[in-house]
Amino acid sequence: MGIGKTLNNINKLAVKYIFFIVLLSACHYQPTQQGQQYTDGKLSKLYNLTYPQLGRPVNIDSYLEQVKLIEQYSPQLFQKNKVIYDGINQWIIRGLTTNQLNLVGLNSYQLQGQDKWGNVLLTGYYTPIMKARRKPQAQYHYPLYAKPINFSKQLPSRLEIYEGALDGQKLEIAYTDSLIDNFIMEVQGSGYIDFEDGFPPIFFSYNGKNGHPYKSIGRLLIEQGEIDRHKISIQAIKAWAEKQDEQVVKNLLIKNASAVFFEPQGNALVSGSTGVPLIAQASVASDQTIVPAGSVLLVDTPLLDDKGVYRGQRELRLMIALDIGGAIRRQHLDMYQGIGEQAGNLAGYYNHYGRVWLITP
């Protein structure tokens, strides 16, 4: 064998070796930019009995306020979970650590997470405040609808609604100046409407949907290359929409056939599906087949800066499952952030991961 041929074979082996190393590295790549952690190892079950070594929750006062509201507004739900609430009260009073829940008769079960490494998807939602008019005028011509009650067949899709399927039925309960803001309010499930008439804003509560399948417009924008997947947020979606013609925005929104209806509730408090008013950053929407209503969770939450970037800081929160959401499935929690623009900014950025423990007797 000549020297040239030998060197050629060596080069081929080197290329194969480098390719193997690159492939091996890719297989073991574990993303962390959205707050993912891998310190607990692979979790074999949906619920895993573990004793977290974490600091004290930062929101004990707001958690206790949330429990009081459960007792006031849903006595049945309170009684169902009273043993847990009482146990956590004792845990708080005694100043115990997270790995000492057993001393007050409680256990902590870590959720497996979407990747089975304990990384549970954490998103955020909020209650917007939107300016509107009672009748269409100037730029205020995008309607919010009450739920139709006289339909004998399936309710119309979003496209059919945009094309006038609900016209003439007196279902318009407000007119805003933004089609995309209306859509975002539908996704959030409720909002306050300020008619700017000298009276306080009116709470518009969720009043059902049209029964058509939900499709994420954020995912569609990513697939179309309009927004980078690592930069997707409510803010990014709104910024994209502001640069488009109305028809372009409509063409995107109609791909989500699902539509939400509302009911004016005066100056009512923001409540979840349980009927309990929600405290910001102390309540979550969950898939109740995984995390039942009234459940208490320890949530190891990534902190975001004012641009929505995770820079390695975290905090522990006590949170209670009091709401549901059409897009909230399995290992996914939607954290309630509060009312108004600041809450909306924080909610819009959350698409991160945290470790979560379900507290049980």
mmCIF file of N, CA and C in Angstrom, residues 159 214-216 250-258:
data_model
loop_
_atom_site.group_PDB
_atom_site.id
_atom_site.type_symbol
_atom_site.label_atom_id
_atom_site.label_comp_id
_atom_site.label_asym_id
_atom_site.label_seq_id
_atom_site.Cartn_x
_atom_site.Cartn_y
_atom_site.Cartn_z
ATOM 1 N N LEU A 159 -63.405 32.264 10.922
ATOM 2 C CA LEU A 159 -63.566 32.803 9.573
ATOM 3 C C LEU A 159 -65.010 33.218 9.330
ATOM 4 N N TYR A 214 -58.559 24.508 18.354
ATOM 5 C CA TYR A 214 -57.620 25.599 18.632
ATOM 6 C C TYR A 214 -56.289 25.324 17.942
ATOM 7 N N LYS A 215 -55.712 26.357 17.348
ATOM 8 C CA LYS A 215 -54.383 26.248 16.751
ATOM 9 C C LYS A 215 -53.573 27.471 17.174
ATOM 10 N N SER A 216 -52.363 27.239 17.632
ATOM 11 C CA SER A 216 -51.511 28.316 18.126
ATOM 12 C C SER A 216 -50.999 29.186 16.983
ATOM 13 N N LYS A 250 -55.778 39.003 9.565
ATOM 14 C CA LYS A 250 -56.966 38.144 9.526
ATOM 15 C C LYS A 250 -56.638 36.774 8.946
ATOM 16 N N ASN A 251 -55.836 36.756 7.887
ATOM 17 C CA ASN A 251 -55.478 35.481 7.256
ATOM 18 C C ASN A 251 -54.752 34.563 8.228
ATOM 19 N N LEU A 252 -53.976 35.156 9.133
ATOM 20 C CA LEU A 252 -53.319 34.346 10.163
ATOM 21 C C LEU A 252 -54.328 33.878 11.206
ATOM 22 N N LEU A 253 -55.134 34.794 11.721
ATOM 23 C CA LEU A 253 -56.036 34.472 12.831
ATOM 24 C C LEU A 253 -57.076 33.427 12.453
ATOM 25 N N ILE A 254 -57.539 33.432 11.200
ATOM 26 C CA ILE A 254 -58.587 32.475 10.820
ATOM 27 C C ILE A 254 -58.062 31.043 10.766
ATOM 28 N N LYS A 255 -56.740 30.886 10.783
ATOM 29 C CA LYS A 255 -56.188 29.531 10.837
ATOM 30 C C LYS A 255 -56.439 28.888 12.195
ATOM 31 N N ASN A 256 -56.743 29.727 13.186
ATOM 32 C CA ASN A 256 -57.230 29.232 14.475
ATOM 33 C C ASN A 256 -58.749 29.387 14.458
ATOM 34 N N ALA A 257 -59.451 28.309 14.160
ATOM 35 C CA ALA A 257 -60.914 28.375 13.997
ATOM 36 C C ALA A 257 -61.642 28.621 15.308
ATOM 37 N N SER A 258 -60.970 28.354 16.435
ATOM 38 C CA SER A 258 -61.590 28.533 17.748
ATOM 39 C C SER A 258 -61.814 30.010 18.049
#
